[in-house]
Each structure stands twice: as structure tokens, then as C-alpha cells.
């Protein structure tokens, strides 16, 4: 059975909401990571969103990311999409849109809300006529860093998304998706399990915003699995994963090179690192229940 590749990303978000699963956004900054994400998606017949932050995309190249997404999509016949994650300016997101990204995330969460609304609107109007989806953000998702925290990470109450502000932001900007701050943070605590999400707050945001925008969860690494399942039930249609992928990939690479200091051939030591990343992506796809959801 061939897949109808004319189905766009919005179709899959709507499908996720209707059928109660979530799409994984998996970040990458090199080709083996990108291949690993696509391989895992292919094996489990899951749509996948490839993510690049500003830093990741500057290292990899915006046009290069789009070109490879196109090639891999054509070769695999899989619904593979590309999102510019945490873009901080209209200008950079415009470059990503022009390069051919399927979706962009404007992170104006550190700006005063009026400024966040103003730039989000600008991004939205540029993206809309080009068929590109826009994710906005209200509330500050604790920490920018994808790393392992040796001390307990404290979420500040003031950083959580306020339901009334989220509603106003969505009404004024018309963004397609909203990233929420409900106790989630980028990175992972050393225990491997982050504190519980504020699911009560997610429910409140969902009710108050009238589900006008799809809801997104960042900082998916280390989030307790039960919280993930409940968040999906409450309507989260995209979960971003980065730190767990980096840990598996870099850890495997470090060990391989330390164990065999004579080895200098990348195509001999890279495949194992790629496989270790694939395992993480597969386990997330299963947890997100996006397996066999490509049609
Ligand atoms: P983690 O690094 O915690 O998985 O978060 C990734 C993320 O939210 C990227 O936007």
C-alpha cells in the first residue's frame, strides 16, 4: 500500500487529536541522527517531525535540512515533516519558511506579552499564505539547555502558562499550535525522571482556549510516562524530544571511540550510535501511540 504524500502536517495533527495519539518531534543536528529518526519512523510506520533549533539549523543548514527531508520523504514514502524549533526572531523564521520548512515555532516567551503577540502575528501572516504552520509559546518553559541536571530543577510558578493569557494570545495571533509551560522543562534530572506535570493546569488551558490551537509539550525527555499518556488524553498533539536522543547518541559515540582508540573510520563507528538513537525514537513512538498512523 502506498502512502498518500499529499497529506499535510495539519492532517496528522487533526488525526492525532481525533484518534488520541501524539506526534513526536525529534531534534537532530547531523545526518546520522536524521537518518536514525527516519529509520525508526519507517520501521514503526509512524509520521515523524524532524526538529532543528536555531543552533542545530545553523550547524546543519536550513536548505540542507529541507533538501534531505525531501529526499528521505521521497525514498521512504513516509510522512516526514520539518519544524524550526524555538526561533527567536521573525527574520530567522522567514528564512526557514523560505527554505521550505513545514512548520516554525516562534519562541517569544521571554518577551513582554505584547511584543510576543506582535511578532507571532507577523510570523503567522507570513507563514499562512505559504502553507506553513506556526507554533507559539506563552509562559516560560524552564531552562533552555538540553542537559542533565544534577540538582533538582525548580519550576517557578510565574513561568507557568496562564490560561487567560494563552486564550488572549491565540485569539490575537491565530497561531496553529501553542507550546505550554506546565512543569515541563528542557533537559532531564539526573534521576532520569523529571517531576510530574501540572495536568490540572493543562486541562484548564484546554478549556479556556476552547481548543482553538493544538497544544504542544516541550521538554519531553524524562517526563514520567504516565504523565505523557494523560497529557495525550488531554489533547497534546506534539511532544518534543531532544536530550534523551543526545544522551544515547553522544554516549554511544564516546564509548566506541574510547574503547577502540585506533578506529578512525566514521562509517564503522557511526552506525552503532545511530542505532542507539533509533531505540530511543522507537520507544517514544510506542509511548506516543503514533505507530501505524501514517494513513
Ligand atoms: P528535551 O531536551 O527535554 O527532550 O526537550 C526538547 C524540546 O523541547 C525541544 O524543543
mmCIF file of C-alpha atoms and ligand atoms in Angstrom:
data_model
loop_
_atom_site.group_PDB
_atom_site.id
_atom_site.type_symbol
_atom_site.label_atom_id
_atom_site.label_comp_id
_atom_site.label_asym_id
_atom_site.label_seq_id
_atom_site.Cartn_x
_atom_site.Cartn_y
_atom_site.Cartn_z
ATOM 1 C CA UNK A 1 0.000 0.000 0.000
ATOM 2 C CA UNK A 2 1.433 3.369 -0.944
ATOM 3 C CA UNK A 3 1.056 6.393 1.278
ATOM 4 C CA UNK A 4 -0.642 9.474 0.016
ATOM 5 C CA UNK A 5 2.100 12.046 0.465
ATOM 6 C CA UNK A 6 -0.271 14.906 -0.240
ATOM 7 C CA UNK A 7 -1.466 14.687 3.364
ATOM 8 C CA UNK A 8 -0.009 17.659 5.153
ATOM 9 C CA UNK A 9 1.083 18.165 8.724
ATOM 10 C CA UNK A 10 -2.248 19.666 9.757
ATOM 11 C CA UNK A 11 -3.939 16.460 8.638
ATOM 12 C CA UNK A 12 -1.734 14.482 11.046
ATOM 13 C CA UNK A 13 -2.343 16.882 13.952
ATOM 14 C CA UNK A 14 -6.086 16.593 13.378
ATOM 15 C CA UNK A 15 -5.797 12.833 13.131
ATOM 16 C CA UNK A 16 -3.746 12.742 16.357
ATOM 17 C CA UNK A 17 -6.358 14.739 18.203
ATOM 18 C CA UNK A 18 -9.212 12.652 16.853
ATOM 19 C CA UNK A 19 -7.564 9.297 17.488
ATOM 20 C CA UNK A 20 -5.805 10.150 20.758
ATOM 21 C CA UNK A 21 -2.114 9.883 19.927
ATOM 22 C CA UNK A 22 0.679 12.430 19.657
ATOM 23 C CA UNK A 23 3.333 13.170 17.054
ATOM 24 C CA UNK A 24 6.945 13.049 18.177
ATOM 25 C CA UNK A 25 9.243 15.899 17.252
ATOM 26 C CA UNK A 26 12.792 14.583 17.335
ATOM 27 C CA UNK A 27 15.644 17.077 17.104
ATOM 28 C CA UNK A 28 18.829 16.472 15.141
ATOM 29 C CA UNK A 29 21.963 18.305 14.112
ATOM 30 C CA UNK A 30 23.795 15.763 11.979
ATOM 31 C CA UNK A 31 22.950 13.330 9.221
ATOM 32 C CA UNK A 32 23.240 10.097 11.229
ATOM 33 C CA UNK A 33 20.743 11.433 13.759
ATOM 34 C CA UNK A 34 18.402 12.463 10.961
ATOM 35 C CA UNK A 35 18.686 9.023 9.323
ATOM 36 C CA UNK A 36 18.092 7.315 12.655
ATOM 37 C CA UNK A 37 14.859 9.234 13.289
ATOM 38 C CA UNK A 38 13.582 8.422 9.798
ATOM 39 C CA UNK A 39 14.568 4.737 10.101
ATOM 40 C CA UNK A 40 12.682 4.385 13.390
ATOM 41 C CA UNK A 41 9.621 6.118 11.932
ATOM 42 C CA UNK A 42 9.746 3.850 8.893
ATOM 43 C CA UNK A 43 10.051 0.689 10.938
ATOM 44 C CA UNK A 44 7.037 1.568 13.080
ATOM 45 C CA UNK A 45 5.057 3.271 10.308
ATOM 46 C CA UNK A 46 4.826 6.469 12.302
ATOM 47 C CA UNK A 47 4.716 10.020 10.960
ATOM 48 C CA UNK A 48 7.672 11.948 12.398
ATOM 49 C CA UNK A 49 8.540 15.603 12.789
ATOM 50 C CA UNK A 50 12.209 16.439 12.468
ATOM 51 C CA UNK A 51 13.170 19.385 14.637
ATOM 52 C CA UNK A 52 16.047 21.825 14.451
ATOM 53 C CA UNK A 53 16.602 24.649 16.913
ATOM 54 C CA UNK A 54 18.292 27.812 15.652
ATOM 55 C CA UNK A 55 21.646 26.402 16.772
ATOM 56 C CA UNK A 56 21.039 22.992 15.215
ATOM 57 C CA UNK A 57 19.841 24.518 11.948
ATOM 58 C CA UNK A 58 22.776 26.928 11.743
ATOM 59 C CA UNK A 59 25.144 23.972 12.105
ATOM 60 C CA UNK A 60 23.250 21.761 9.638
ATOM 61 C CA UNK A 61 21.942 24.401 7.212
ATOM 62 C CA UNK A 62 18.291 25.320 6.655
ATOM 63 C CA UNK A 63 18.316 24.463 2.968
ATOM 64 C CA UNK A 64 20.285 21.291 3.581
ATOM 65 C CA UNK A 65 17.696 20.139 6.139
ATOM 66 C CA UNK A 66 14.859 20.792 3.687
ATOM 67 C CA UNK A 67 16.683 19.066 0.825
ATOM 68 C CA UNK A 68 17.341 15.941 2.885
ATOM 69 C CA UNK A 69 13.805 15.886 4.259
ATOM 70 C CA UNK A 70 12.615 15.888 0.643
ATOM 71 C CA UNK A 71 14.983 13.120 -0.441
ATOM 72 C CA UNK A 72 14.190 10.909 2.549
ATOM 73 C CA UNK A 73 10.489 11.515 2.158
ATOM 74 C CA UNK A 74 10.598 10.509 -1.467
ATOM 75 C CA UNK A 75 12.823 7.483 -0.866
ATOM 76 C CA UNK A 76 10.875 6.182 2.121
ATOM 77 C CA UNK A 77 7.377 7.265 1.076
ATOM 78 C CA UNK A 78 6.904 8.334 4.697
ATOM 79 C CA UNK A 79 5.182 11.432 6.103
ATOM 80 C CA UNK A 80 8.267 13.222 7.401
ATOM 81 C CA UNK A 81 7.956 16.897 8.379
ATOM 82 C CA UNK A 82 10.390 19.578 9.432
ATOM 83 C CA UNK A 83 9.969 22.173 12.199
ATOM 84 C CA UNK A 84 12.164 25.123 13.107
ATOM 85 C CA UNK A 85 12.167 24.868 16.894
ATOM 86 C CA UNK A 86 12.495 27.904 19.220
ATOM 87 C CA UNK A 87 13.088 30.518 16.548
ATOM 88 C CA UNK A 88 13.779 33.802 18.295
ATOM 89 C CA UNK A 89 13.156 36.317 15.510
ATOM 90 C CA UNK A 90 10.809 36.921 12.587
ATOM 91 C CA UNK A 91 13.798 37.223 10.250
ATOM 92 C CA UNK A 92 15.168 33.775 11.067
ATOM 93 C CA UNK A 93 11.765 32.121 10.806
ATOM 94 C CA UNK A 94 11.202 33.820 7.450
ATOM 95 C CA UNK A 95 14.455 32.214 6.241
ATOM 96 C CA UNK A 96 13.244 28.807 7.431
ATOM 97 C CA UNK A 97 9.859 29.293 5.732
ATOM 98 C CA UNK A 98 11.542 30.393 2.503
ATOM 99 C CA UNK A 99 13.843 27.381 2.667
ATOM 100 C CA UNK A 100 10.771 25.103 2.788
ATOM 101 C CA UNK A 101 10.188 24.140 6.447
ATOM 102 C CA UNK A 102 6.704 22.698 7.066
ATOM 103 C CA UNK A 103 6.292 24.441 10.374
ATOM 104 C CA UNK A 104 8.005 27.072 12.538
ATOM 105 C CA UNK A 105 7.954 27.725 16.255
ATOM 106 C CA UNK A 106 8.272 31.325 17.391
ATOM 107 C CA UNK A 107 9.541 31.437 20.945
ATOM 108 C CA UNK A 108 8.727 34.883 22.241
ATOM 109 C CA UNK A 109 8.274 33.598 25.763
ATOM 110 C CA UNK A 110 10.994 35.830 27.191
ATOM 111 C CA UNK A 111 9.488 38.945 25.637
ATOM 112 C CA UNK A 112 6.734 41.068 27.150
ATOM 113 C CA UNK A 113 3.427 39.529 26.039
ATOM 114 C CA UNK A 114 2.540 42.481 23.726
ATOM 115 C CA UNK A 115 5.833 42.015 21.871
ATOM 116 C CA UNK A 116 5.340 38.241 21.759
ATOM 117 C CA UNK A 117 1.877 38.794 20.231
ATOM 118 C CA UNK A 118 3.178 41.342 17.709
ATOM 119 C CA UNK A 119 5.954 39.124 16.323
ATOM 120 C CA UNK A 120 3.808 35.965 16.465
ATOM 121 C CA UNK A 121 1.219 37.745 14.291
ATOM 122 C CA UNK A 122 3.916 38.797 11.849
ATOM 123 C CA UNK A 123 5.221 35.211 11.605
ATOM 124 C CA UNK A 124 1.693 33.861 11.244
ATOM 125 C CA UNK A 125 0.767 36.186 8.404
ATOM 126 C CA UNK A 126 3.995 35.377 6.528
ATOM 127 C CA UNK A 127 3.575 31.634 7.092
ATOM 128 C CA UNK A 128 -0.136 31.348 6.393
ATOM 129 C CA UNK A 129 -0.075 32.060 2.672
ATOM 130 C CA UNK A 130 2.845 29.717 2.242
ATOM 131 C CA UNK A 131 1.018 26.807 3.861
ATOM 132 C CA UNK A 132 3.373 26.707 6.847
ATOM 133 C CA UNK A 133 2.069 26.054 10.364
ATOM 134 C CA UNK A 134 3.070 28.265 13.282
ATOM 135 C CA UNK A 135 3.619 27.265 16.890
ATOM 136 C CA UNK A 136 3.639 29.991 19.525
ATOM 137 C CA UNK A 137 4.566 29.920 23.187
ATOM 138 C CA UNK A 138 3.131 31.502 26.301
ATOM 139 C CA UNK A 139 4.730 31.086 29.715
ATOM 140 C CA UNK A 140 8.391 30.196 30.065
ATOM 141 C CA UNK A 141 9.389 26.569 29.666
ATOM 142 C CA UNK A 142 12.002 26.198 32.377
ATOM 143 C CA UNK A 143 15.591 26.169 31.035
ATOM 144 C CA UNK A 144 16.871 26.445 27.517
ATOM 145 C CA UNK A 145 19.566 23.865 27.994
ATOM 146 C CA UNK A 146 19.344 20.287 26.849
ATOM 147 C CA UNK A 147 21.441 18.745 29.607
ATOM 148 C CA UNK A 148 21.417 16.530 32.678
ATOM 149 C CA UNK A 149 20.700 18.449 35.879
ATOM 150 C CA UNK A 150 22.474 17.179 38.963
ATOM 151 C CA UNK A 151 20.278 19.275 41.227
ATOM 152 C CA UNK A 152 16.539 19.277 41.463
ATOM 153 C CA UNK A 153 15.065 21.618 38.915
ATOM 154 C CA UNK A 154 12.737 24.174 40.467
ATOM 155 C CA UNK A 155 9.851 25.406 38.321
ATOM 156 C CA UNK A 156 8.800 28.951 39.120
ATOM 157 C CA UNK A 157 5.069 29.464 39.457
ATOM 158 C CA UNK A 158 5.373 32.707 37.455
ATOM 159 C CA UNK A 159 6.779 30.811 34.490
ATOM 160 C CA UNK A 160 3.737 28.563 34.079
ATOM 161 C CA UNK A 161 1.295 29.293 31.253
ATOM 162 C CA UNK A 162 -1.710 31.294 32.395
ATOM 163 C CA UNK A 163 -4.888 30.029 30.750
ATOM 164 C CA UNK A 164 -6.404 33.506 30.295
ATOM 165 C CA UNK A 165 -3.226 34.864 28.689
ATOM 166 C CA UNK A 166 -2.996 31.782 26.437
ATOM 167 C CA UNK A 167 -6.556 32.393 25.246
ATOM 168 C CA UNK A 168 -5.898 36.056 24.517
ATOM 169 C CA UNK A 169 -2.623 35.181 22.738
ATOM 170 C CA UNK A 170 -4.298 32.586 20.492
ATOM 171 C CA UNK A 171 -7.230 34.887 19.713
ATOM 172 C CA UNK A 172 -4.937 37.753 18.748
ATOM 173 C CA UNK A 173 -2.262 35.826 16.826
ATOM 174 C CA UNK A 174 -4.184 32.959 15.218
ATOM 175 C CA UNK A 175 -1.260 30.558 15.756
ATOM 176 C CA UNK A 176 -1.974 26.945 14.826
ATOM 177 C CA UNK A 177 -0.278 25.438 17.857
ATOM 178 C CA UNK A 178 0.618 26.564 21.360
ATOM 179 C CA UNK A 179 3.549 25.330 23.467
ATOM 180 C CA UNK A 180 2.612 25.289 27.124
ATOM 181 C CA UNK A 181 4.613 25.553 30.309
ATOM 182 C CA UNK A 182 3.014 23.170 32.796
ATOM 183 C CA UNK A 183 6.009 21.993 34.814
ATOM 184 C CA UNK A 184 7.908 20.677 31.784
ATOM 185 C CA UNK A 185 11.497 21.788 31.134
ATOM 186 C CA UNK A 186 14.257 21.167 28.621
ATOM 187 C CA UNK A 187 16.833 18.669 29.796
ATOM 188 C CA UNK A 188 16.497 15.919 32.331
ATOM 189 C CA UNK A 189 17.091 15.427 36.035
ATOM 190 C CA UNK A 190 19.929 13.068 36.969
ATOM 191 C CA UNK A 191 17.430 10.502 38.269
ATOM 192 C CA UNK A 192 16.212 10.195 34.647
ATOM 193 C CA UNK A 193 12.696 11.118 35.719
ATOM 194 C CA UNK A 194 11.522 14.722 35.843
ATOM 195 C CA UNK A 195 8.903 15.987 38.311
ATOM 196 C CA UNK A 196 5.249 15.450 37.487
ATOM 197 C CA UNK A 197 3.447 17.694 35.044
ATOM 198 C CA UNK A 198 0.687 20.028 36.209
ATOM 199 C CA UNK A 199 -2.058 18.200 34.343
ATOM 200 C CA UNK A 200 -4.731 20.224 36.146
ATOM 201 C CA UNK A 201 -3.277 23.321 34.510
ATOM 202 C CA UNK A 202 -3.221 21.650 31.093
ATOM 203 C CA UNK A 203 -6.906 20.839 31.491
ATOM 204 C CA UNK A 204 -7.628 24.455 32.425
ATOM 205 C CA UNK A 205 -5.696 25.786 29.397
ATOM 206 C CA UNK A 206 -7.542 23.374 27.133
ATOM 207 C CA UNK A 207 -10.941 24.508 28.439
ATOM 208 C CA UNK A 208 -10.155 28.227 28.468
ATOM 209 C CA UNK A 209 -8.646 28.326 24.964
ATOM 210 C CA UNK A 210 -11.579 26.371 23.559
ATOM 211 C CA UNK A 211 -9.124 24.140 21.678
ATOM 212 C CA UNK A 212 -8.647 26.814 19.020
ATOM 213 C CA UNK A 213 -4.964 25.870 18.770
ATOM 214 C CA UNK A 214 -3.347 22.444 19.012
ATOM 215 C CA UNK A 215 -1.391 22.024 22.241
ATOM 216 C CA UNK A 216 2.301 21.088 22.348
ATOM 217 C CA UNK A 217 4.544 19.751 25.099
ATOM 218 C CA UNK A 218 8.235 20.634 25.078
ATOM 219 C CA UNK A 219 10.888 19.084 27.266
ATOM 220 C CA UNK A 220 9.627 15.539 26.704
ATOM 221 C CA UNK A 221 12.849 13.865 27.889
ATOM 222 C CA UNK A 222 12.491 12.311 31.313
ATOM 223 C CA UNK A 223 8.800 13.148 31.653
ATOM 224 C CA UNK A 224 7.056 10.347 33.584
ATOM 225 C CA UNK A 225 5.353 8.002 31.105
ATOM 226 C CA UNK A 226 2.052 8.122 32.921
ATOM 227 C CA UNK A 227 2.027 11.914 32.663
ATOM 228 C CA UNK A 228 2.732 11.649 28.929
ATOM 229 C CA UNK A 229 -0.228 9.282 28.458
ATOM 230 C CA UNK A 230 -2.525 11.575 30.434
ATOM 231 C CA UNK A 231 -1.299 14.678 28.583
ATOM 232 C CA UNK A 232 -2.078 12.957 25.267
ATOM 233 C CA UNK A 233 -5.582 12.168 26.508
ATOM 234 C CA UNK A 234 -5.971 15.863 27.330
ATOM 235 C CA UNK A 235 -5.161 16.783 23.728
ATOM 236 C CA UNK A 236 -1.382 17.266 23.394
ATOM 237 C CA UNK A 237 -0.663 16.538 19.699
ATOM 238 C CA UNK A 238 3.118 17.064 19.596
ATOM 239 C CA UNK A 239 5.842 16.212 22.095
ATOM 240 C CA UNK A 240 9.429 17.374 21.595
ATOM 241 C CA UNK A 241 12.352 15.128 22.438
ATOM 242 C CA UNK A 242 15.990 16.093 22.316
ATOM 243 C CA UNK A 243 18.081 15.403 25.456
ATOM 244 C CA UNK A 244 17.392 11.658 25.567
ATOM 245 C CA UNK A 245 18.454 11.382 21.911
ATOM 246 C CA UNK A 246 21.637 13.339 22.523
ATOM 247 C CA UNK A 247 22.480 11.267 25.591
ATOM 248 C CA UNK A 248 22.103 7.968 23.731
ATOM 249 C CA UNK A 249 23.917 9.138 20.610
ATOM 250 C CA UNK A 250 26.825 11.012 22.205
ATOM 251 C CA UNK A 251 27.241 8.398 24.949
ATOM 252 C CA UNK A 252 27.481 5.591 22.417
ATOM 253 C CA UNK A 253 29.945 7.515 20.293
ATOM 254 C CA UNK A 254 32.106 8.414 23.281
ATOM 255 C CA UNK A 255 32.283 4.795 24.439
ATOM 256 C CA UNK A 256 33.002 3.453 20.943
ATOM 257 C CA UNK A 257 35.916 5.827 20.412
ATOM 258 C CA UNK A 258 37.289 5.301 23.918
ATOM 259 C CA UNK A 259 37.085 1.509 23.552
ATOM 260 C CA UNK A 260 38.890 1.497 20.233
ATOM 261 C CA UNK A 261 41.315 4.377 20.074
ATOM 262 C CA UNK A 262 42.756 3.083 16.765
ATOM 263 C CA UNK A 263 39.438 3.392 14.927
ATOM 264 C CA UNK A 264 39.277 6.364 12.593
ATOM 265 C CA UNK A 265 36.645 5.270 10.054
ATOM 266 C CA UNK A 266 33.367 7.140 10.677
ATOM 267 C CA UNK A 267 31.190 4.692 8.745
ATOM 268 C CA UNK A 268 32.383 1.952 11.095
ATOM 269 C CA UNK A 269 31.648 3.660 14.405
ATOM 270 C CA UNK A 270 28.673 5.855 13.449
ATOM 271 C CA UNK A 271 26.074 3.120 12.719
ATOM 272 C CA UNK A 272 26.025 1.941 16.351
ATOM 273 C CA UNK A 273 25.474 5.489 17.601
ATOM 274 C CA UNK A 274 22.655 5.832 15.090
ATOM 275 C CA UNK A 275 21.107 2.570 16.308
ATOM 276 C CA UNK A 276 21.206 3.720 19.922
ATOM 277 C CA UNK A 277 19.276 6.841 18.911
ATOM 278 C CA UNK A 278 16.804 4.757 16.887
ATOM 279 C CA UNK A 279 15.984 2.727 20.001
ATOM 280 C CA UNK A 280 15.041 5.895 21.888
ATOM 281 C CA UNK A 281 12.909 7.168 18.991
ATOM 282 C CA UNK A 282 11.151 3.784 18.754
ATOM 283 C CA UNK A 283 10.360 3.722 22.452
ATOM 284 C CA UNK A 284 8.902 7.261 22.240
ATOM 285 C CA UNK A 285 6.823 6.407 19.167
ATOM 286 C CA UNK A 286 5.343 3.477 21.101
ATOM 287 C CA UNK A 287 4.694 5.638 24.160
ATOM 288 C CA UNK A 288 3.112 8.343 21.968
ATOM 289 C CA UNK A 289 0.992 5.680 20.247
ATOM 290 C CA UNK A 290 1.834 7.068 16.791
ATOM 291 C CA UNK A 291 2.759 3.607 15.447
ATOM 292 C CA UNK A 292 0.829 2.628 12.302
ATOM 293 C CA UNK A 293 -0.649 6.098 11.947
ATOM 294 C CA UNK A 294 0.709 7.081 8.537
ATOM 295 C CA UNK A 295 -2.551 6.737 6.604
HETATM 296 P P1 LIG B 1 14.144 17.749 25.898
HETATM 297 O O1 LIG B 1 15.564 18.080 25.569
HETATM 298 O O2 LIG B 1 13.840 17.861 27.354
HETATM 299 O O3 LIG B 1 13.709 16.465 25.329
HETATM 300 O O4 LIG B 1 13.250 18.895 25.200
HETATM 301 C C1 LIG B 1 13.311 19.040 23.811
HETATM 302 C C2 LIG B 1 12.492 20.187 23.357
HETATM 303 O O5 LIG B 1 11.518 20.555 23.962
HETATM 304 C C3 LIG B 1 12.902 20.871 22.110
HETATM 305 O O6 LIG B 1 12.105 21.958 21.840
#
